[in-house]
Coordinates of C-alpha atoms and ligand atoms in Angstrom, one line a residue:
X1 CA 0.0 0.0 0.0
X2 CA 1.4 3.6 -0.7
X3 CA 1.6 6.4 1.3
X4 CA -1.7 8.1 -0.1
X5 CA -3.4 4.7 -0.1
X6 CA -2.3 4.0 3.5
X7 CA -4.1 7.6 4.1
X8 CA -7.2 7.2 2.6
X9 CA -7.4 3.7 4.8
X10 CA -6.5 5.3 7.9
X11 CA -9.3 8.3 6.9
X12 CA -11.6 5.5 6.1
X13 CA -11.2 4.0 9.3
X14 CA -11.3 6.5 11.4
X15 CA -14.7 8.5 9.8
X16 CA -16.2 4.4 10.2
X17 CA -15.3 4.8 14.0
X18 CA -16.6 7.7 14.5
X19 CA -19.7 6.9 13.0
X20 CA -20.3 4.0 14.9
X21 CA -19.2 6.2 17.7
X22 CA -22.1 8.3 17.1
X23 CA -24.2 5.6 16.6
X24 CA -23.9 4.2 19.7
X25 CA -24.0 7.8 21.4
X26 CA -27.4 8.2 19.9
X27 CA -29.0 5.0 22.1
X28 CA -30.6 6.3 24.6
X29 CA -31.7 4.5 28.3
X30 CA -34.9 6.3 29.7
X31 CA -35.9 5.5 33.6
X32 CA -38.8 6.5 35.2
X33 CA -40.1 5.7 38.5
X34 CA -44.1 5.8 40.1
X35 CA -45.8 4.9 42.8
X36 CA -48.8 3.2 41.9
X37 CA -50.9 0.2 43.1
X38 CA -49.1 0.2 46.2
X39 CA -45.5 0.2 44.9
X40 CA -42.7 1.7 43.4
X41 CA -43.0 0.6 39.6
X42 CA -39.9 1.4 37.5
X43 CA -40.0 1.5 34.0
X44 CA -36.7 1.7 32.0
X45 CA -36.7 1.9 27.9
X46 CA -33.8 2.5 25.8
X47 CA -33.5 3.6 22.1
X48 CA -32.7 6.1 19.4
X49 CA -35.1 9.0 19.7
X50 CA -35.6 10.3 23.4
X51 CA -38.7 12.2 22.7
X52 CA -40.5 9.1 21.4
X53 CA -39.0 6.8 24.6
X54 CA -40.6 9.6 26.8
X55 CA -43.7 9.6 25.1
X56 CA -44.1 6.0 24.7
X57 CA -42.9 5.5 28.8
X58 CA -45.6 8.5 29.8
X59 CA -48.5 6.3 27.8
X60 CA -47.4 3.4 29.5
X61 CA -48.1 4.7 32.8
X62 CA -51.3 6.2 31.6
X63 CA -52.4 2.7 31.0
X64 CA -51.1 1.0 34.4
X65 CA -53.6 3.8 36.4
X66 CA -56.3 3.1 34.2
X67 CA -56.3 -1.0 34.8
X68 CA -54.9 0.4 38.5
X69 CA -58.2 2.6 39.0
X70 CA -60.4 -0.5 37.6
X71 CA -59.1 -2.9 40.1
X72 CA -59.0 -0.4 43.0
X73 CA -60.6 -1.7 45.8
X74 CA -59.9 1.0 48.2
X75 CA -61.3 4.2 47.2
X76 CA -63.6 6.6 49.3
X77 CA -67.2 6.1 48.3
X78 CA -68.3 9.0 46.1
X79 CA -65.1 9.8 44.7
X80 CA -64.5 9.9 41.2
X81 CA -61.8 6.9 42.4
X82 CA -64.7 5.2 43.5
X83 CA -67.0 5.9 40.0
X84 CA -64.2 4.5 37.9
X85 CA -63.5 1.1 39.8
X86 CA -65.5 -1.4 38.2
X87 CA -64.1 -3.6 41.9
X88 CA -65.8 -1.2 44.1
X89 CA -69.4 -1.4 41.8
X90 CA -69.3 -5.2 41.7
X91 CA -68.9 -5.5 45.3
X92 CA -71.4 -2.5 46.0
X93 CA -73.6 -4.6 43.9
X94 CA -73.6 -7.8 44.7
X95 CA -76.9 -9.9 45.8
X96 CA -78.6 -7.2 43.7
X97 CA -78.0 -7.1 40.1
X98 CA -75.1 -7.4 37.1
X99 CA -72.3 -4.1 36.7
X100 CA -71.4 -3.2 33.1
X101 CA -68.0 -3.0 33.2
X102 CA -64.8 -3.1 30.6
X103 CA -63.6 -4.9 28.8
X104 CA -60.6 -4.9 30.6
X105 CA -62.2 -5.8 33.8
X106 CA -63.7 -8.8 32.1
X107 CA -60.9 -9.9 31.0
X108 CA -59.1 -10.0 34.3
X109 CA -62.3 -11.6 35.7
X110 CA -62.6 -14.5 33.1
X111 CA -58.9 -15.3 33.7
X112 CA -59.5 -15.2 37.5
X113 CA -61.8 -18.0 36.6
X114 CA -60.2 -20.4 34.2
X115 CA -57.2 -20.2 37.0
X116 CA -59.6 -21.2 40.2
X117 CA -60.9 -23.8 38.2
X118 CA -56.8 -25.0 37.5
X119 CA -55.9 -24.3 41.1
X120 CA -58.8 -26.6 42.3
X121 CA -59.8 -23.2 44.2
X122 CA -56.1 -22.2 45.2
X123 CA -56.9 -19.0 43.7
X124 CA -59.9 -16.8 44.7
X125 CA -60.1 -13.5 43.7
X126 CA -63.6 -13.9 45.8
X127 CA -61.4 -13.9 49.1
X128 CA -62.2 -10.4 49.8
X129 CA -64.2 -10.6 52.5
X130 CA -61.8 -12.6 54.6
X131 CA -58.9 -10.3 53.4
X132 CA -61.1 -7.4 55.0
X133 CA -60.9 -9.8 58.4
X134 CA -57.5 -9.9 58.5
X135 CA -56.8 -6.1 57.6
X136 CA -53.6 -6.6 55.9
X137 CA -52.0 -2.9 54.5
X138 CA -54.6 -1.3 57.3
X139 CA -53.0 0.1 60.6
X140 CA -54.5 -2.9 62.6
X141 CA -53.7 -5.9 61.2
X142 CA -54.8 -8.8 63.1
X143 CA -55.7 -13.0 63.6
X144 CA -59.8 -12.3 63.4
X145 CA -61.7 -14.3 65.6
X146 CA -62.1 -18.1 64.1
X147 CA -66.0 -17.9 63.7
X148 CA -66.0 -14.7 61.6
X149 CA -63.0 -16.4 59.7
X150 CA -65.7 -19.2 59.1
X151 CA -68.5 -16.9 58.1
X152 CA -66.7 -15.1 55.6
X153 CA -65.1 -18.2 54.1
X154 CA -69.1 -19.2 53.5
X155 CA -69.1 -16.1 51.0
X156 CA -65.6 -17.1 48.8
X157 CA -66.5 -18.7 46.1
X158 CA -65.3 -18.3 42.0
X159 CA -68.4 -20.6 41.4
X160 CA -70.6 -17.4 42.4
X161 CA -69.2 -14.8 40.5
X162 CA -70.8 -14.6 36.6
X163 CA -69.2 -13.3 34.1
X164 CA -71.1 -12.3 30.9
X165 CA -69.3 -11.2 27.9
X166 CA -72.0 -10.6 25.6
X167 CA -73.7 -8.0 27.9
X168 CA -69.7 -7.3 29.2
X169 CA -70.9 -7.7 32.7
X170 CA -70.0 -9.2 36.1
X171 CA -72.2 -10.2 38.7
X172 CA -71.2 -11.8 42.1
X173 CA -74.3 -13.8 42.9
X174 CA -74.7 -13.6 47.2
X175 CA -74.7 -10.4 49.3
X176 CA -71.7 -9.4 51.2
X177 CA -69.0 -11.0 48.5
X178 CA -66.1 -9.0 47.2
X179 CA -63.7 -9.1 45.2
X180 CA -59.9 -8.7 46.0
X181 CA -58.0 -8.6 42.1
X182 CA -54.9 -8.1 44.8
X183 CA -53.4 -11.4 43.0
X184 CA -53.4 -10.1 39.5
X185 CA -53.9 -6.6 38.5
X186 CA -50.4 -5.6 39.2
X187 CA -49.2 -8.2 36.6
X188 CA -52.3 -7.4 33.9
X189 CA -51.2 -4.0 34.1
X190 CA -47.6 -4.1 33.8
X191 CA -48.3 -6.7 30.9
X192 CA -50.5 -3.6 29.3
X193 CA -47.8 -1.0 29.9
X194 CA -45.3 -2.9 28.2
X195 CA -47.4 -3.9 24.7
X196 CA -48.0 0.3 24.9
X197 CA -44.2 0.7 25.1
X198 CA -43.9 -2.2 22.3
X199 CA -46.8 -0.2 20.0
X200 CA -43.8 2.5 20.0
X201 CA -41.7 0.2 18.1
X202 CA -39.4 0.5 21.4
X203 CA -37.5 -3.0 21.3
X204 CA -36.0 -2.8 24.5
X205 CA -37.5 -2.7 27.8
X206 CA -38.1 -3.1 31.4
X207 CA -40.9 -2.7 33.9
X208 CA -40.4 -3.5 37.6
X209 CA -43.7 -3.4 39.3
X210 CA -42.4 -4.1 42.7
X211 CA -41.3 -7.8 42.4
X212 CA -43.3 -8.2 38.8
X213 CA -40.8 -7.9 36.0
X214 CA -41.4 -7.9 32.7
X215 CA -39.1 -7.5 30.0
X216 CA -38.9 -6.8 26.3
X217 CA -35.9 -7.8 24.1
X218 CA -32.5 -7.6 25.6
X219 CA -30.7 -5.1 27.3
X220 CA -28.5 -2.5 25.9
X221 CA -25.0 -4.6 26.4
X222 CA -27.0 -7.0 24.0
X223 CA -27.5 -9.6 27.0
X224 CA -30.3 -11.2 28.6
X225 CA -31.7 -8.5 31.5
X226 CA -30.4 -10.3 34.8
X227 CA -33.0 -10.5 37.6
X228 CA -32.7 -11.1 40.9
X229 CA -34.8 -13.0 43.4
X230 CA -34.5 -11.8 46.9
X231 CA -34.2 -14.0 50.0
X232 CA -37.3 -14.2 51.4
X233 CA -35.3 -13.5 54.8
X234 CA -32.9 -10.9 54.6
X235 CA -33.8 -8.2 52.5
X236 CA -30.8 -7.4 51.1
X237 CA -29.6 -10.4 49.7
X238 CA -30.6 -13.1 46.6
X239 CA -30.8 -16.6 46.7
X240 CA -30.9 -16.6 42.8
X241 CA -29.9 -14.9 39.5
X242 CA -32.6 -15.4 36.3
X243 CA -31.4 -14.3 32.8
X244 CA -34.6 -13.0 31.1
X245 CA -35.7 -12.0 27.7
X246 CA -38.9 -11.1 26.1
X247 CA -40.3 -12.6 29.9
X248 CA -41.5 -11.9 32.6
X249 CA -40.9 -13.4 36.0
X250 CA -43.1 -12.9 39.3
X251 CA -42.4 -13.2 42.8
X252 CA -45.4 -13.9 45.9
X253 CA -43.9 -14.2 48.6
X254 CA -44.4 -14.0 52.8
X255 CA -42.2 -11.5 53.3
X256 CA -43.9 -8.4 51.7
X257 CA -47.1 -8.2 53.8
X258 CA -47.4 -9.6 56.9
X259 CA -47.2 -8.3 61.3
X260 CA -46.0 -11.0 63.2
X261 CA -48.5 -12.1 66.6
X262 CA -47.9 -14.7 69.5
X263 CA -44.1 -15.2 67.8
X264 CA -45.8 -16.4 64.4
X265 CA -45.6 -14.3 61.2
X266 CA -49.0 -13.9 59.3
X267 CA -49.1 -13.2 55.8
X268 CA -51.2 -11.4 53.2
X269 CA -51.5 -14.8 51.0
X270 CA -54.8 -16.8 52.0
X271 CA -55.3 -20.3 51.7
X272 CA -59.3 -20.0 50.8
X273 CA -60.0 -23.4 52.1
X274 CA -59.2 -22.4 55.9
X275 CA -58.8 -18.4 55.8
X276 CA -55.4 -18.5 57.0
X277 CA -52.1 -17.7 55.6
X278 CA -50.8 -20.4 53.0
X279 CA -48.0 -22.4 54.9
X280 CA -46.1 -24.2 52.1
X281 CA -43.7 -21.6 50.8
X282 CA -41.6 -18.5 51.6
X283 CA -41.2 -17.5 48.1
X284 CA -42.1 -18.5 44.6
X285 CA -41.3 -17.3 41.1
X286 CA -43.5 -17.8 38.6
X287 CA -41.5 -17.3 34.8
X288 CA -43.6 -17.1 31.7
X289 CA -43.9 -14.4 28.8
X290 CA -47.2 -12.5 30.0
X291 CA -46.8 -10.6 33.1
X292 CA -50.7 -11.1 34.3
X293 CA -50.8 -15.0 33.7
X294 CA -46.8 -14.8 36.1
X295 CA -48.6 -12.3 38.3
X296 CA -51.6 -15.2 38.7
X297 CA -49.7 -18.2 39.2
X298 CA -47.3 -16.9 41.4
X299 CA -50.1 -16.8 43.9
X300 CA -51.9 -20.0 42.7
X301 CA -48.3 -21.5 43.1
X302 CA -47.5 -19.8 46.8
X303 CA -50.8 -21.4 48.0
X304 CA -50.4 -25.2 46.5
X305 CA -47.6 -27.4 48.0
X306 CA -44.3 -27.4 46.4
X307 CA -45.0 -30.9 44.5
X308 CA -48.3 -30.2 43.1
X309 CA -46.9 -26.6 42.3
X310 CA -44.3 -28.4 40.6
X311 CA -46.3 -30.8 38.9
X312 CA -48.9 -28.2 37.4
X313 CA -46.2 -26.0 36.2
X314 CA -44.9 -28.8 34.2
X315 CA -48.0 -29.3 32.8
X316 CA -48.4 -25.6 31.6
X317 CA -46.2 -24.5 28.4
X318 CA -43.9 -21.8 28.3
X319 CA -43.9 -22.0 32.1
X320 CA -41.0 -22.1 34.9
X321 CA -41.4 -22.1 38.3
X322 CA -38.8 -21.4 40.8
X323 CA -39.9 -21.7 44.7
X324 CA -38.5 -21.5 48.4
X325 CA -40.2 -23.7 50.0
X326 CA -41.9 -23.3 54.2
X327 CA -38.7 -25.7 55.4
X328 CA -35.7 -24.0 53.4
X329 CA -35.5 -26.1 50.5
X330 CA -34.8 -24.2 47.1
X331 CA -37.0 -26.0 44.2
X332 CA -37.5 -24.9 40.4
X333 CA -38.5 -26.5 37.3
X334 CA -35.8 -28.8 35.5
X335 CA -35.4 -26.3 31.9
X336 CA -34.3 -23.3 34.8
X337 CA -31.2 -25.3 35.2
X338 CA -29.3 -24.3 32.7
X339 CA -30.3 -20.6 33.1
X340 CA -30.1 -20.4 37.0
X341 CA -27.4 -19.1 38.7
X342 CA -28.6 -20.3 42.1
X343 CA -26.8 -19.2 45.6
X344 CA -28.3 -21.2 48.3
X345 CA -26.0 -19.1 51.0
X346 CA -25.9 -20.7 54.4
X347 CA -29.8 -20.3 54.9
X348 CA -31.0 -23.2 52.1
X349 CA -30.7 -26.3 50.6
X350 CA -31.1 -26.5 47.1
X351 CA -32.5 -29.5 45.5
X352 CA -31.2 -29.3 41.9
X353 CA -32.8 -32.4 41.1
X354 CA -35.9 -30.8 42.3
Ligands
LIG401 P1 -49.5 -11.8 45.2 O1 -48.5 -10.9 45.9 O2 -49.6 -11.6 43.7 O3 -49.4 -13.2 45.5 O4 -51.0 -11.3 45.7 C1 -51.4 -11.3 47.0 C2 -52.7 -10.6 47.1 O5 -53.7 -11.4 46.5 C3 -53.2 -10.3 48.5 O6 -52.8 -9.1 49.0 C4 -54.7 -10.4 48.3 O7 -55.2 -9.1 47.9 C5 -54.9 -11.4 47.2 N1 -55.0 -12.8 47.7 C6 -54.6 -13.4 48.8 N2 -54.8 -14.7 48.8 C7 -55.4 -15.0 47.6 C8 -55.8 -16.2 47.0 N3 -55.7 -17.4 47.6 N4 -56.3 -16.1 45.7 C9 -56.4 -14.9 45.1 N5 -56.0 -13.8 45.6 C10 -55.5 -13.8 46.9
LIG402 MG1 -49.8 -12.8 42.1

């Protein structure tokens, strides 16, 4: 090569680099944080044009509050919180006569369904009015007496809740049942949020809805997004690392709700065949690519016993499950194995063979 070629390479070269350069330089990461449906949800996009990943983050969160104000079981009567949760006109009329509601609403309801049916009743979203006994995110949270457990568990029942999509309405069949969507919404929203975000023709993404992650693509390195599930008993450490893409993974667990009475700690997850806190696990992943069908079975999962969690996940497609079971023992589903980086610490034992 001569001199001037040996130039024109090196000029080559170098307007190639900077190019790249200034390709690179022009992907952004946009991270936004708000509290909503009782958490801190975090919602981190990255791309090319930051105007659009605001705008498409901004819409996202639009969305979570709208499913969030559906679901809302909470609101003062007569507030316009209270007018816009379908939750709080189902309950209010129940024993009386059928709510028109969204579409939305009966969606989450017709999935709440199919997934009692599944759970052989594991999973209740009729359990509000033993929820309501126990008084769990109130200031007085407390073991109600056993014969008003009993009552209320008389009233919790899937089987009387009708669902009518033609006339898209829902109808809960005997007075004094509620509903408690407590189990799901989080999950069906952030599942939402993200398909607004995906609209955008954003192709990477995450959304961490207080222990419900969902994520699109890969993240900006190129690499699977690298999630962590906490130990259930010290809130600063993991007992796991999960490599997700295009997934989403969802935690239940006993450690986020719960007041401890008489030296025993009482959770927020109900078994709704005795009213009492499920006993089996500590802490349970549920891994599958829609955020609200994660967000249900990590509950219907917490509630069954390890084995027939185990067993039912292996019957679903598409579905992992990873679990910390009442006695210490770390469990998953066999596929995980290769993916897992599991750290059992001193605390565990980890049954790889499951
Ligand atoms: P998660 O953290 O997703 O497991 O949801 C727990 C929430 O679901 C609770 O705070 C209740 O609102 C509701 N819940 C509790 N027990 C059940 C159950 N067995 N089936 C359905 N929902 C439940
Ligand atoms: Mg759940």
């Amino acid at each position: 090569m001569n001199r001037k070629n040996a130039l024109l390479f090196v000029a080559i070269l170098l307007i190639g680099g900077l190019a790249t350069l200034q390709y690179l330089r022009r992907s952004y990461e946009y991270k936004s944080n708000q509290f909503l449906m009782d958490t801190l949800v975090t919602i981190t996009v990255h791309g090319k044009d930051e105007t659009q990943l605001k705008q498409a983050v901004t819409e996202a969160y639009t969305e979570m509050h709208r499913i969030a104000d559906l679901a809302d079981g909470f609101p003062q009567p007569g507030t316009a919180a209270y007018n816009s949760s379908d939750v709080c006109r189902i309950n209010q009329q129940a024993g009386k006569q059928p709510v028109r509601v969204d579409r939305d609403t009966i969606e989450m309801l017709l999935l709440a369904k199919k997934y009692n049916r599944l759970s052989d009743g594991a999973f209740d979203v009729t359990i509000g009015p033993v929820m309501e006994l126990w008084g769990f995110g109130g200031k007085n949270p407390h073991v109600p007496p056993a014969d008003k457990l009993r009552e209320a568990l008389k009233l919790v029942d899937s089987g009387n809740l009708e669902v009518n999509e033609t006339e898209q309405t829902a109808f809960l069949r005997k007075t004094g049942m509620k509903l408690d969507l407590g189990a799901m919404a989080k999950g069906y929203a952030t599942e939402k949020a993200l398909q607004v975000i995906k609209k955008h023709g954003i192709q990477k993404a995450m959304i961490d809805a207080g222990g419900n992650i969902r994520v699109l693509g890969s993240n900006l390195q190129g690499k699977p997004w690298r999630i962590g599930i906490k130990d259930p008993r010290k809130s600063d450490g993991i007992v796991a690392v999960l490599p997700l893409e295009n997934s989403s993974a969802v935690t239940s667990g006993d450690y986020y709700r719960y007041f401890e009475a008489g030296g025993k700690r009482y959770h927020h997850i109900l078994d709704p065949r005795t009213g009492y806190p499920a006993t089996n696990s500590m802490s349970v992943t549920a891994v599958t690519r829609d955020a609200g069908l994660a967000d249900i079975l990590s509950t219907v999962f917490f509630v069954l016993s390890p084995g027939n969690a185990l067993d039912l996940a292996r019957t679903m497609a598409g579905v992992e499950l990873f679990l910390v079971s009442a006695d210490g023992h770390i469990r998953h589903t066999p596929p995980l194995l290769s993916r897992l980086e599991v750290k059992p610490g001193e605390s565990y034992r980890y049954d790889q063979g499951r």
